[in-house]
PDB file of N, CA and C in Angstrom:
ATOM      1  N   MET A  53     -11.784  -3.538 -14.040  1.00  0.00           N
ATOM      2  CA  MET A  53     -10.084  -3.255 -12.483  1.00  0.00           C
ATOM      3  C   MET A  53      -9.658  -4.644 -12.739  1.00  0.00           C
ATOM      4  N   TYR A  54      -8.396  -4.416 -13.045  1.00  0.00           N
ATOM      5  CA  TYR A  54      -7.570  -5.452 -13.138  1.00  0.00           C
ATOM      6  C   TYR A  54      -6.318  -5.487 -11.541  1.00  0.00           C
ATOM      7  N   TYR A  55      -5.852  -6.373 -11.143  1.00  0.00           N
ATOM      8  CA  TYR A  55      -4.926  -6.750 -10.230  1.00  0.00           C
ATOM      9  C   TYR A  55      -3.450  -7.416 -10.781  1.00  0.00           C
ATOM     10  N   CYS A  56      -2.406  -7.151 -10.036  1.00  0.00           N
ATOM     11  CA  CYS A  56      -1.333  -7.423 -10.442  1.00  0.00           C
ATOM     12  C   CYS A  56      -0.641  -8.246  -9.139  1.00  0.00           C
ATOM     13  N   GLU A  57      -0.816  -9.390  -9.156  1.00  0.00           N
ATOM     14  CA  GLU A  57      -0.267 -10.662  -8.244  1.00  0.00           C
ATOM     15  C   GLU A  57       1.120 -10.143  -7.660  1.00  0.00           C
ATOM     16  N   HIS A  58       2.282  -9.344  -8.745  1.00  0.00           N
ATOM     17  CA  HIS A  58       3.576  -9.605  -8.174  1.00  0.00           C
ATOM     18  C   HIS A  58       3.403  -8.527  -7.980  1.00  0.00           C
ATOM     19  N   CYS A  59       3.159  -7.028  -8.075  1.00  0.00           N
ATOM     20  CA  CYS A  59       2.821  -5.510  -7.947  1.00  0.00           C
ATOM     21  C   CYS A  59       1.828  -5.029  -6.516  1.00  0.00           C
ATOM     22  N   CYS A  60       1.056  -6.033  -6.406  1.00  0.00           N
ATOM     23  CA  CYS A  60       0.069  -5.931  -5.882  1.00  0.00           C
ATOM     24  C   CYS A  60      -0.661  -4.470  -5.616  1.00  0.00           C
ATOM     25  N   ARG A  61      -1.352  -4.404  -7.234  1.00  0.00           N
ATOM     26  CA  ARG A  61      -1.864  -3.550  -7.838  1.00  0.00           C
ATOM     27  C   ARG A  61      -3.052  -3.482  -8.419  1.00  0.00           C
ATOM     28  N   THR A  62      -3.603  -1.937  -8.471  1.00  0.00           N
ATOM     29  CA  THR A  62      -4.836  -2.683  -9.377  1.00  0.00           C
ATOM     30  C   THR A  62      -5.136  -1.371 -10.459  1.00  0.00           C
ATOM     31  N   PHE A  63      -5.089  -1.320 -11.169  1.00  0.00           N
ATOM     32  CA  PHE A  63      -5.680  -0.905 -12.569  1.00  0.00           C
ATOM     33  C   PHE A  63      -6.061  -1.159 -13.140  1.00  0.00           C
ATOM     34  N   GLN A  64      -6.690  -0.569 -14.852  1.00  0.00           N
ATOM     35  CA  GLN A  64      -7.713  -0.347 -15.715  1.00  0.00           C
ATOM     36  C   GLN A  64      -7.336  -1.291 -16.950  1.00  0.00           C
ATOM     37  N   GLN A  65      -5.485  -0.974 -17.588  1.00  0.00           N
ATOM     38  CA  GLN A  65      -5.328  -1.118 -18.276  1.00  0.00           C
ATOM     39  C   GLN A  65      -5.623  -3.163 -18.093  1.00  0.00           C
ATOM     40  N   ASP A  66      -5.085  -4.264 -19.316  1.00  0.00           N
ATOM     41  CA  ASP A  66      -4.834  -5.245 -19.350  1.00  0.00           C
ATOM     42  C   ASP A  66      -3.742  -5.814 -18.653  1.00  0.00           C
ATOM     43  N   ARG A  67      -2.824  -4.964 -18.931  1.00  0.00           N
ATOM     44  CA  ARG A  67      -1.334  -5.473 -18.203  1.00  0.00           C
ATOM     45  C   ARG A  67      -0.680  -4.444 -17.169  1.00  0.00           C
ATOM     46  N   CYS A  68      -0.137  -4.399 -16.253  1.00  0.00           N
ATOM     47  CA  CYS A  68       0.528  -4.053 -14.972  1.00  0.00           C
ATOM     48  C   CYS A  68       1.239  -2.958 -15.536  1.00  0.00           C
ATOM     49  N   PRO A  69       0.849  -1.636 -14.809  1.00  0.00           N
ATOM     50  CA  PRO A  69       1.834  -0.619 -16.061  1.00  0.00           C
ATOM     51  C   PRO A  69       2.986  -0.520 -15.628  1.00  0.00           C
ATOM     52  N   LEU A  70       3.406  -1.234 -14.052  1.00  0.00           N
ATOM     53  CA  LEU A  70       4.765  -1.214 -13.355  1.00  0.00           C
ATOM     54  C   LEU A  70       5.465  -2.329 -14.049  1.00  0.00           C
ATOM     55  N   CYS A  71       5.474  -3.427 -14.007  1.00  0.00           N
ATOM     56  CA  CYS A  71       5.930  -4.528 -13.986  1.00  0.00           C
ATOM     57  C   CYS A  71       6.211  -5.105 -15.720  1.00  0.00           C
ATOM     58  N   GLY A  72       4.556  -4.767 -16.095  1.00  0.00           N
ATOM     59  CA  GLY A  72       4.562  -5.044 -17.642  1.00  0.00           C
ATOM     60  C   GLY A  72       3.568  -6.887 -17.749  1.00  0.00           C
ATOM     61  N   SER A  73       3.387  -7.640 -16.869  1.00  0.00           N
ATOM     62  CA  SER A  73       3.108  -8.341 -16.579  1.00  0.00           C
ATOM     63  C   SER A  73       1.657  -8.504 -17.423  1.00  0.00           C
ATOM     64  N   LYS A  74       1.783 -10.014 -18.416  1.00  0.00           N
ATOM     65  CA  LYS A  74      -0.050  -9.771 -18.754  1.00  0.00           C
ATOM     66  C   LYS A  74      -0.472 -10.637 -18.244  1.00  0.00           C
ATOM     67  N   LYS A  75      -0.246 -11.273 -16.720  1.00  0.00           N
ATOM     68  CA  LYS A  75      -1.257 -11.850 -15.851  1.00  0.00           C
ATOM     69  C   LYS A  75      -2.518 -11.953 -14.889  1.00  0.00           C
ATOM     70  N   ALA A  76      -2.518 -10.358 -15.761  1.00  0.00           N
ATOM     71  CA  ALA A  76      -3.801  -9.662 -14.528  1.00  0.00           C
ATOM     72  C   ALA A  76      -5.274 -10.364 -14.933  1.00  0.00           C
ATOM     73  N   ARG A  77      -5.212 -10.066 -13.412  1.00  0.00           N
ATOM     74  CA  ARG A  77      -6.950 -10.567 -12.978  1.00  0.00           C
ATOM     75  C   ARG A  77      -7.956  -9.765 -12.378  1.00  0.00           C
ATOM     76  N   PRO A  78      -9.135  -9.832 -12.675  1.00  0.00           N
ATOM     77  CA  PRO A  78     -10.426  -9.370 -11.868  1.00  0.00           C
ATOM     78  C   PRO A  78      -9.685  -9.724  -9.800  1.00  0.00           C
ATOM     79  N   PRO A  79      -9.665  -8.111  -9.103  1.00  0.00           N
ATOM     80  CA  PRO A  79      -9.514  -8.576  -8.383  1.00  0.00           C
ATOM     81  C   PRO A  79     -10.193  -9.361  -7.166  1.00  0.00           C
ATOM     82  N   ARG A  80      -9.301  -9.950  -6.175  1.00  0.00           N
ATOM     83  CA  ARG A  80     -10.738 -10.613  -5.271  1.00  0.00           C
ATOM     84  C   ARG A  80     -11.274  -9.753  -4.015  1.00  0.00           C
ATOM     85  N   PRO A  81     -11.841  -9.570  -3.460  1.00  0.00           N
ATOM     86  CA  PRO A  81     -12.052  -8.813  -2.131  1.00  0.00           C
ATOM     87  C   PRO A  81     -10.851  -8.851  -1.165  1.00  0.00           C
ATOM     88  N   GLU A  82     -10.616  -9.964  -0.944  1.00  0.00           N
ATOM     89  CA  GLU A  82      -9.019 -10.701   0.160  1.00  0.00           C
ATOM     90  C   GLU A  82      -7.890  -9.982  -0.520  1.00  0.00           C
ATOM     91  N   ASP A  83      -7.417  -9.788  -1.575  1.00  0.00           N
ATOM     92  CA  ASP A  83      -6.248  -9.423  -2.334  1.00  0.00           C
ATOM     93  C   ASP A  83      -6.223  -8.447  -0.974  1.00  0.00           C
ATOM     94  N   PHE A  84      -4.380  -8.246  -1.352  1.00  0.00           N
ATOM     95  CA  PHE A  84      -4.037  -7.355  -0.385  1.00  0.00           C
ATOM     96  C   PHE A  84      -3.430  -6.352  -1.819  1.00  0.00           C
ATOM     97  N   CYS A  85      -3.974  -5.016  -1.542  1.00  0.00           N
ATOM     98  CA  CYS A  85      -3.235  -3.955  -2.415  1.00  0.00           C
ATOM     99  C   CYS A  85      -2.760  -2.553  -1.955  1.00  0.00           C
ATOM    100  N   PHE A  86      -1.033  -2.485  -2.912  1.00  0.00           N
ATOM    101  CA  PHE A  86      -0.621  -1.337  -2.351  1.00  0.00           C
ATOM    102  C   PHE A  86      -1.645   0.049  -1.947  1.00  0.00           C
ATOM    103  N   LEU A  87      -1.263   0.576  -1.107  1.00  0.00           N
ATOM    104  CA  LEU A  87      -2.020   2.140  -0.196  1.00  0.00           C
ATOM    105  C   LEU A  87      -1.145   3.267  -0.975  1.00  0.00           C
ATOM    106  N   THR A  88      -0.167   2.912   0.145  1.00  0.00           N
ATOM    107  CA  THR A  88       1.117   4.051  -0.283  1.00  0.00           C
ATOM    108  C   THR A  88       2.250   3.363   0.315  1.00  0.00           C
ATOM    109  N   GLU A  89       3.368   4.425   0.025  1.00  0.00           N
ATOM    110  CA  GLU A  89       4.216   3.889   0.428  1.00  0.00           C
ATOM    111  C   GLU A  89       5.305   5.362   1.233  1.00  0.00           C
ATOM    112  N   GLN A  90       5.285   5.354   2.554  1.00  0.00           N
ATOM    113  CA  GLN A  90       5.694   6.786   3.442  1.00  0.00           C
ATOM    114  C   GLN A  90       6.535   6.740   4.073  1.00  0.00           C
ATOM    115  N   LYS A  91       7.088   7.732   4.259  1.00  0.00           N
ATOM    116  CA  LYS A  91       8.239   7.396   5.342  1.00  0.00           C
ATOM    117  C   LYS A  91       7.862   6.781   6.847  1.00  0.00           C
ATOM    118  N   GLN A  92       8.886   6.166   7.632  1.00  0.00           N
ATOM    119  CA  GLN A  92       8.578   5.881   8.851  1.00  0.00           C
ATOM    120  C   GLN A  92       7.559   6.108   9.642  1.00  0.00           C
ATOM    121  N   ILE A  93       7.698   7.239   9.670  1.00  0.00           N
ATOM    122  CA  ILE A  93       7.106   8.515  10.852  1.00  0.00           C
ATOM    123  C   ILE A  93       5.195   8.957  10.436  1.00  0.00           C
ATOM    124  N   TRP A  94       5.315   8.844   9.124  1.00  0.00           N
ATOM    125  CA  TRP A  94       3.727   8.407   8.176  1.00  0.00           C
ATOM    126  C   TRP A  94       3.108   7.362   8.643  1.00  0.00           C
ATOM    127  N   ALA A  95       4.330   6.604   7.985  1.00  0.00           N
ATOM    128  CA  ALA A  95       3.339   5.042   7.965  1.00  0.00           C
ATOM    129  C   ALA A  95       2.682   4.213   8.904  1.00  0.00           C
ATOM    130  N   GLY A  96       4.094   5.026  10.329  1.00  0.00           N
ATOM    131  CA  GLY A  96       3.502   4.600  12.049  1.00  0.00           C
ATOM    132  C   GLY A  96       1.850   5.079  11.912  1.00  0.00           C
ATOM    133  N   LEU A  97       1.818   6.693  11.861  1.00  0.00           N
ATOM    134  CA  LEU A  97       0.378   7.520  12.306  1.00  0.00           C
ATOM    135  C   LEU A  97      -0.151   6.826  11.170  1.00  0.00           C
ATOM    136  N   LEU A  98      -0.230   6.246  10.021  1.00  0.00           N
ATOM    137  CA  LEU A  98      -1.598   5.917   9.159  1.00  0.00           C
ATOM    138  C   LEU A  98      -1.773   4.571   9.635  1.00  0.00           C
ATOM    139  N   GLU A  99      -0.685   3.627  10.328  1.00  0.00           N
ATOM    140  CA  GLU A  99      -1.358   2.596  11.092  1.00  0.00           C
ATOM    141  C   GLU A  99      -1.695   2.247  11.823  1.00  0.00           C
ATOM    142  N   ASP A 100      -1.573   3.693  13.253  1.00  0.00           N
ATOM    143  CA  ASP A 100      -2.117   3.816  14.549  1.00  0.00           C
ATOM    144  C   ASP A 100      -3.715   4.265  13.868  1.00  0.00           C
ATOM    145  N   VAL A 101      -4.372   5.035  12.798  1.00  0.00           N
ATOM    146  CA  VAL A 101      -5.500   5.348  12.327  1.00  0.00           C
ATOM    147  C   VAL A 101      -6.198   3.942  11.843  1.00  0.00           C
ATOM    148  N   LEU A 102      -5.486   3.402  11.013  1.00  0.00           N
ATOM    149  CA  LEU A 102      -5.970   1.770  10.285  1.00  0.00           C
ATOM    150  C   LEU A 102      -6.653   1.122  11.509  1.00  0.00           C
ATOM    151  N   LYS A 103      -5.298   0.550  12.634  1.00  0.00           N
ATOM    152  CA  LYS A 103      -6.186  -0.013  13.927  1.00  0.00           C
ATOM    153  C   LYS A 103      -7.087   0.257  14.662  1.00  0.00           C
ATOM    154  N   GLN A 104      -7.355   1.834  14.895  1.00  0.00           N
ATOM    155  CA  GLN A 104      -8.406   2.641  15.295  1.00  0.00           C
ATOM    156  C   GLN A 104      -9.406   2.073  14.230  1.00  0.00           C
ATOM    157  N   ARG A 105      -9.966   2.131  12.713  1.00  0.00           N
ATOM    158  CA  ARG A 105     -10.611   2.209  12.033  1.00  0.00           C
ATOM    159  C   ARG A 105     -11.189   0.274  12.088  1.00  0.00           C
ATOM    160  N   ASN A 106     -10.301  -0.599  12.883  1.00  0.00           N
ATOM    161  CA  ASN A 106     -10.374  -2.319  13.301  1.00  0.00           C
ATOM    162  C   ASN A 106      -9.999  -2.395  11.302  1.00  0.00           C
ATOM    163  N   MET A 107      -9.533  -1.921  10.463  1.00  0.00           N
ATOM    164  CA  MET A 107      -9.137  -2.199   8.458  1.00  0.00           C
ATOM    165  C   MET A 107      -7.795  -2.566   9.369  1.00  0.00           C
ATOM    166  N   ALA A 108      -8.013  -4.027   8.438  1.00  0.00           N
ATOM    167  CA  ALA A 108      -6.871  -4.833   8.066  1.00  0.00           C
ATOM    168  C   ALA A 108      -5.637  -4.537   6.888  1.00  0.00           C
ATOM    169  N   TYR A 109      -4.622  -4.454   7.396  1.00  0.00           N
ATOM    170  CA  TYR A 109      -3.382  -3.372   6.541  1.00  0.00           C
ATOM    171  C   TYR A 109      -1.421  -4.529   6.875  1.00  0.00           C
ATOM    172  N   LEU A 110      -1.020  -4.211   5.648  1.00  0.00           N
ATOM    173  CA  LEU A 110       0.229  -4.784   6.233  1.00  0.00           C
ATOM    174  C   LEU A 110       1.572  -4.008   5.699  1.00  0.00           C
ATOM    175  N   ALA A 111       2.386  -4.292   6.908  1.00  0.00           N
ATOM    176  CA  ALA A 111       3.115  -2.553   6.441  1.00  0.00           C
ATOM    177  C   ALA A 111       4.421  -3.399   6.360  1.00  0.00           C
ATOM    178  N   GLN A 112       4.780  -3.186   5.403  1.00  0.00           N
ATOM    179  CA  GLN A 112       5.882  -3.472   4.859  1.00  0.00           C
ATOM    180  C   GLN A 112       7.618  -2.937   4.660  1.00  0.00           C
ATOM    181  N   PRO A 113       8.604  -2.697   5.188  1.00  0.00           N
ATOM    182  CA  PRO A 113       9.935  -2.093   5.186  1.00  0.00           C
ATOM    183  C   PRO A 113      10.360  -1.825   3.912  1.00  0.00           C
ATOM    184  N   VAL A 114      10.959  -1.092   3.316  1.00  0.00           N
ATOM    185  CA  VAL A 114      11.396  -0.731   2.149  1.00  0.00           C
ATOM    186  C   VAL A 114      12.528  -0.810   1.981  1.00  0.00           C
ATOM    187  N   LEU A 115      13.689  -0.780   3.182  1.00  0.00           N
ATOM    188  CA  LEU A 115      15.345  -0.960   3.099  1.00  0.00           C
ATOM    189  C   LEU A 115      15.295  -2.407   4.097  1.00  0.00           C
ATOM    190  N   GLY A 116      14.410  -2.778   4.828  1.00  0.00           N
ATOM    191  CA  GLY A 116      14.885  -3.910   6.241  1.00  0.00           C
ATOM    192  C   GLY A 116      15.607  -3.527   6.714  1.00  0.00           C
ATOM    193  N   ALA A 117      15.979  -4.111   8.472  1.00  0.00           N
ATOM    194  CA  ALA A 117      16.399  -3.893   9.452  1.00  0.00           C
ATOM    195  C   ALA A 117      17.714  -2.997   9.583  1.00  0.00           C
ATOM    196  N   ALA A 118      18.342  -4.477   8.483  1.00  0.00           N
ATOM    197  CA  ALA A 118      19.991  -4.153   8.596  1.00  0.00           C
ATOM    198  C   ALA A 118      20.580  -3.126   8.034  1.00  0.00           C
ATOM    199  N   LEU A 119      19.768  -2.441   6.862  1.00  0.00           N
ATOM    200  CA  LEU A 119      20.146  -1.455   6.071  1.00  0.00           C
ATOM    201  C   LEU A 119      19.685  -0.618   6.698  1.00  0.00           C
ATOM    202  N   ALA A 120      18.633  -0.124   6.969  1.00  0.00           N
ATOM    203  CA  ALA A 120      17.901   1.272   7.747  1.00  0.00           C
ATOM    204  C   ALA A 120      18.390   1.183   8.666  1.00  0.00           C
ATOM    205  N   PHE A 121      19.070   0.326   9.573  1.00  0.00           N
ATOM    206  CA  PHE A 121      20.429   0.527  11.232  1.00  0.00           C
ATOM    207  C   PHE A 121      21.383   1.178  10.731  1.00  0.00           C
ATOM    208  N   SER A 122      22.062   0.840   9.446  1.00  0.00           N
ATOM    209  CA  SER A 122      23.244   1.593   8.944  1.00  0.00           C
ATOM    210  C   SER A 122      22.783   2.945   8.811  1.00  0.00           C
ATOM    211  N   VAL A 123      22.035   3.169   7.662  1.00  0.00           N
ATOM    212  CA  VAL A 123      21.739   4.281   7.206  1.00  0.00           C
ATOM    213  C   VAL A 123      20.869   5.634   7.887  1.00  0.00           C
ATOM    214  N   GLY A 124      19.767   4.876   9.001  1.00  0.00           N
ATOM    215  CA  GLY A 124      20.045   5.565  10.352  1.00  0.00           C
ATOM    216  C   GLY A 124      17.960   5.516   9.541  1.00  0.00           C
ATOM    217  N   GLN A 125      17.062   4.767  11.170  1.00  0.00           N
ATOM    218  CA  GLN A 125      15.928   4.482  10.881  1.00  0.00           C
ATOM    219  C   GLN A 125      15.198   5.241  10.502  1.00  0.00           C
ATOM    220  N   GLY A 126      15.943   6.761  10.260  1.00  0.00           N
ATOM    221  CA  GLY A 126      14.852   8.030   9.878  1.00  0.00           C
ATOM    222  C   GLY A 126      14.569   7.678   8.011  1.00  0.00           C
ATOM    223  N   LEU A 127      15.286   7.274   7.645  1.00  0.00           N
ATOM    224  CA  LEU A 127      15.422   7.188   6.003  1.00  0.00           C
ATOM    225  C   LEU A 127      14.328   5.982   5.541  1.00  0.00           C
ATOM    226  N   GLU A 128      13.783   5.440   6.322  1.00  0.00           N
ATOM    227  CA  GLU A 128      13.764   3.810   6.601  1.00  0.00           C
ATOM    228  C   GLU A 128      12.034   4.590   5.898  1.00  0.00           C
ATOM    229  N   ARG A 129      11.304   3.585   4.766  1.00  0.00           N
ATOM    230  CA  ARG A 129      10.108   3.829   4.279  1.00  0.00           C
ATOM    231  C   ARG A 129       9.205   2.519   4.245  1.00  0.00           C
ATOM    232  N   TYR A 130       8.248   2.820   4.571  1.00  0.00           N
ATOM    233  CA  TYR A 130       7.045   1.682   4.716  1.00  0.00           C
ATOM    234  C   TYR A 130       6.151   1.841   3.548  1.00  0.00           C
ATOM    235  N   ARG A 131       5.966  -0.065   2.928  1.00  0.00           N
ATOM    236  CA  ARG A 131       5.326   0.239   2.000  1.00  0.00           C
ATOM    237  C   ARG A 131       3.475  -0.594   2.734  1.00  0.00           C
ATOM    238  N   ILE A 132       2.197  -0.020   2.669  1.00  0.00           N
ATOM    239  CA  ILE A 132       0.952  -0.272   3.301  1.00  0.00           C
ATOM    240  C   ILE A 132       0.384  -1.228   1.797  1.00  0.00           C
ATOM    241  N   TYR A 133       0.040  -2.167   2.628  1.00  0.00           N
ATOM    242  CA  TYR A 133      -1.418  -2.569   1.637  1.00  0.00           C
ATOM    243  C   TYR A 133      -2.695  -2.891   2.515  1.00  0.00           C
ATOM    244  N   VAL A 134      -4.008  -2.469   2.139  1.00  0.00           N
ATOM    245  CA  VAL A 134      -4.565  -2.857   2.382  1.00  0.00           C
ATOM    246  C   VAL A 134      -5.514  -4.160   1.250  1.00  0.00           C
ATOM    247  N   PRO A 135      -6.979  -4.956   1.869  1.00  0.00           N
ATOM    248  CA  PRO A 135      -7.378  -5.688   1.363  1.00  0.00           C
ATOM    249  C   PRO A 135      -8.318  -4.582   0.361  1.00  0.00           C
ATOM    250  N   TYR A 136      -8.575  -5.666  -0.802  1.00  0.00           N
ATOM    251  CA  TYR A 136      -9.117  -4.977  -2.188  1.00  0.00           C
ATOM    252  C   TYR A 136     -10.597  -4.131  -1.732  1.00  0.00           C
ATOM    253  N   ALA A 137     -11.275  -5.061  -0.663  1.00  0.00           N
ATOM    254  CA  ALA A 137     -12.404  -4.868  -0.050  1.00  0.00           C
ATOM    255  C   ALA A 137     -12.182  -3.805   0.335  1.00  0.00           C
ATOM    256  N   CYS A 138     -11.444  -3.231   0.908  1.00  0.00           N
ATOM    257  CA  CYS A 138     -11.529  -1.578   1.920  1.00  0.00           C
ATOM    258  C   CYS A 138     -10.298  -0.583   1.336  1.00  0.00           C
ATOM    259  N   LEU A 139      -9.768  -0.994  -0.252  1.00  0.00           N
ATOM    260  CA  LEU A 139      -9.022  -0.176  -0.651  1.00  0.00           C
ATOM    261  C   LEU A 139      -9.700   1.767  -1.146  1.00  0.00           C
ATOM    262  N   GLU A 140     -11.314   1.515  -1.124  1.00  0.00           N
ATOM    263  CA  GLU A 140     -11.529   2.873  -1.969  1.00  0.00           C
ATOM    264  C   GLU A 140     -11.819   3.294  -0.096  1.00  0.00           C
ATOM    265  N   GLU A 141     -12.120   3.046   1.104  1.00  0.00           N
ATOM    266  CA  GLU A 141     -11.816   3.877   2.383  1.00  0.00           C
ATOM    267  C   GLU A 141     -11.083   3.854   2.620  1.00  0.00           C
ATOM    268  N   ALA A 142     -10.024   2.760   2.543  1.00  0.00           N
ATOM    269  CA  ALA A 142      -8.668   3.518   2.582  1.00  0.00           C
ATOM    270  C   ALA A 142      -8.036   4.041   2.313  1.00  0.00           C
ATOM    271  N   GLU A 143      -7.928   4.330   0.576  1.00  0.00           N
ATOM    272  CA  GLU A 143      -7.625   6.055  -0.160  1.00  0.00           C
ATOM    273  C   GLU A 143      -7.967   6.826   0.520  1.00  0.00           C
ATOM    274  N   GLU A 144      -9.306   7.126   1.129  1.00  0.00           N
ATOM    275  CA  GLU A 144     -10.391   8.160   1.400  1.00  0.00           C
ATOM    276  C   GLU A 144      -9.678   8.640   2.800  1.00  0.00           C
ATOM    277  N   LEU A 145      -9.039   7.352   3.383  1.00  0.00           N
ATOM    278  CA  LEU A 145      -8.647   7.844   4.653  1.00  0.00           C
ATOM    279  C   LEU A 145      -7.170   8.340   4.862  1.00  0.00           C
ATOM    280  N   LEU A 146      -6.238   8.112   4.174  1.00  0.00           N
ATOM    281  CA  LEU A 146      -5.003   8.246   3.703  1.00  0.00           C
ATOM    282  C   LEU A 146      -5.359   9.774   2.778  1.00  0.00           C
ATOM    283  N   GLU A 147      -6.322   9.941   2.398  1.00  0.00           N
ATOM    284  CA  GLU A 147      -6.242  11.951   2.089  1.00  0.00           C
ATOM    285  C   GLU A 147      -6.631  12.340   3.067  1.00  0.00           C
ATOM    286  N   GLU A 148      -7.421  11.855   3.750  1.00  0.00           N
ATOM    287  CA  GLU A 148      -8.173  12.729   5.757  1.00  0.00           C
ATOM    288  C   GLU A 148      -6.682  12.609   5.876  1.00  0.00           C
ATOM    289  N   VAL A 149      -5.692  11.923   6.819  1.00  0.00           N
ATOM    290  CA  VAL A 149      -5.024  11.482   7.467  1.00  0.00           C
ATOM    291  C   VAL A 149      -3.618  12.091   7.064  1.00  0.00           C
ATOM    292  N   LEU A 150      -3.459  12.241   5.653  1.00  0.00           N
ATOM    293  CA  LEU A 150      -1.865  12.560   5.460  1.00  0.00           C
ATOM    294  C   LEU A 150      -2.373  13.280   4.077  1.00  0.00           C
ATOM    295  N   PRO A 151      -3.380  14.467   3.889  1.00  0.00           N
ATOM    296  CA  PRO A 151      -3.463  15.274   2.628  1.00  0.00           C
ATOM    297  C   PRO A 151      -2.025  15.518   2.338  1.00  0.00           C
ATOM    298  N   GLY A 152      -2.265  15.050   0.768  1.00  0.00           N
ATOM    299  CA  GLY A 152      -0.775  15.372  -0.615  1.00  0.00           C
ATOM    300  C   GLY A 152       0.353  14.633  -0.494  1.00  0.00           C
ATOM    301  N   LYS A 153       0.261  13.682   1.053  1.00  0.00           N
ATOM    302  CA  LYS A 153       1.088  12.448   1.339  1.00  0.00           C
ATOM    303  C   LYS A 153       1.229  11.383   0.051  1.00  0.00           C
ATOM    304  N   ALA A 154       0.244  10.922  -0.996  1.00  0.00           N
ATOM    305  CA  ALA A 154      -0.359   9.950  -0.803  1.00  0.00           C
ATOM    306  C   ALA A 154       0.561   9.727  -2.142  1.00  0.00           C
ATOM    307  N   ASP A 155       1.090   8.225  -2.335  1.00  0.00           N
ATOM    308  CA  ASP A 155       2.113   7.723  -3.628  1.00  0.00           C
ATOM    309  C   ASP A 155       1.489   7.019  -4.249  1.00  0.00           C
TER     310      ASP A 155
END
């Protein structure tokens, strides 16, 4: 298993399939890894569940506040990241809470 610090993704190859970086390294337990990208409503639901499970996470807006305001909050999407140590549990939780919505 490898980790790309630029994309915050884990993968099996020796180079990142998203950005092509060859600087992949084994993931550390504290590395925040991409879990999913969801519309605001689904991201909020997932955040609530992660909080209830006392699981650390980061939620980053894709558009940013100014653009989301101009195009509408309903179009905002969030990328959710969790520590590598929790990634497997979070993936199972994601499928349980939002079946078929994993990105």
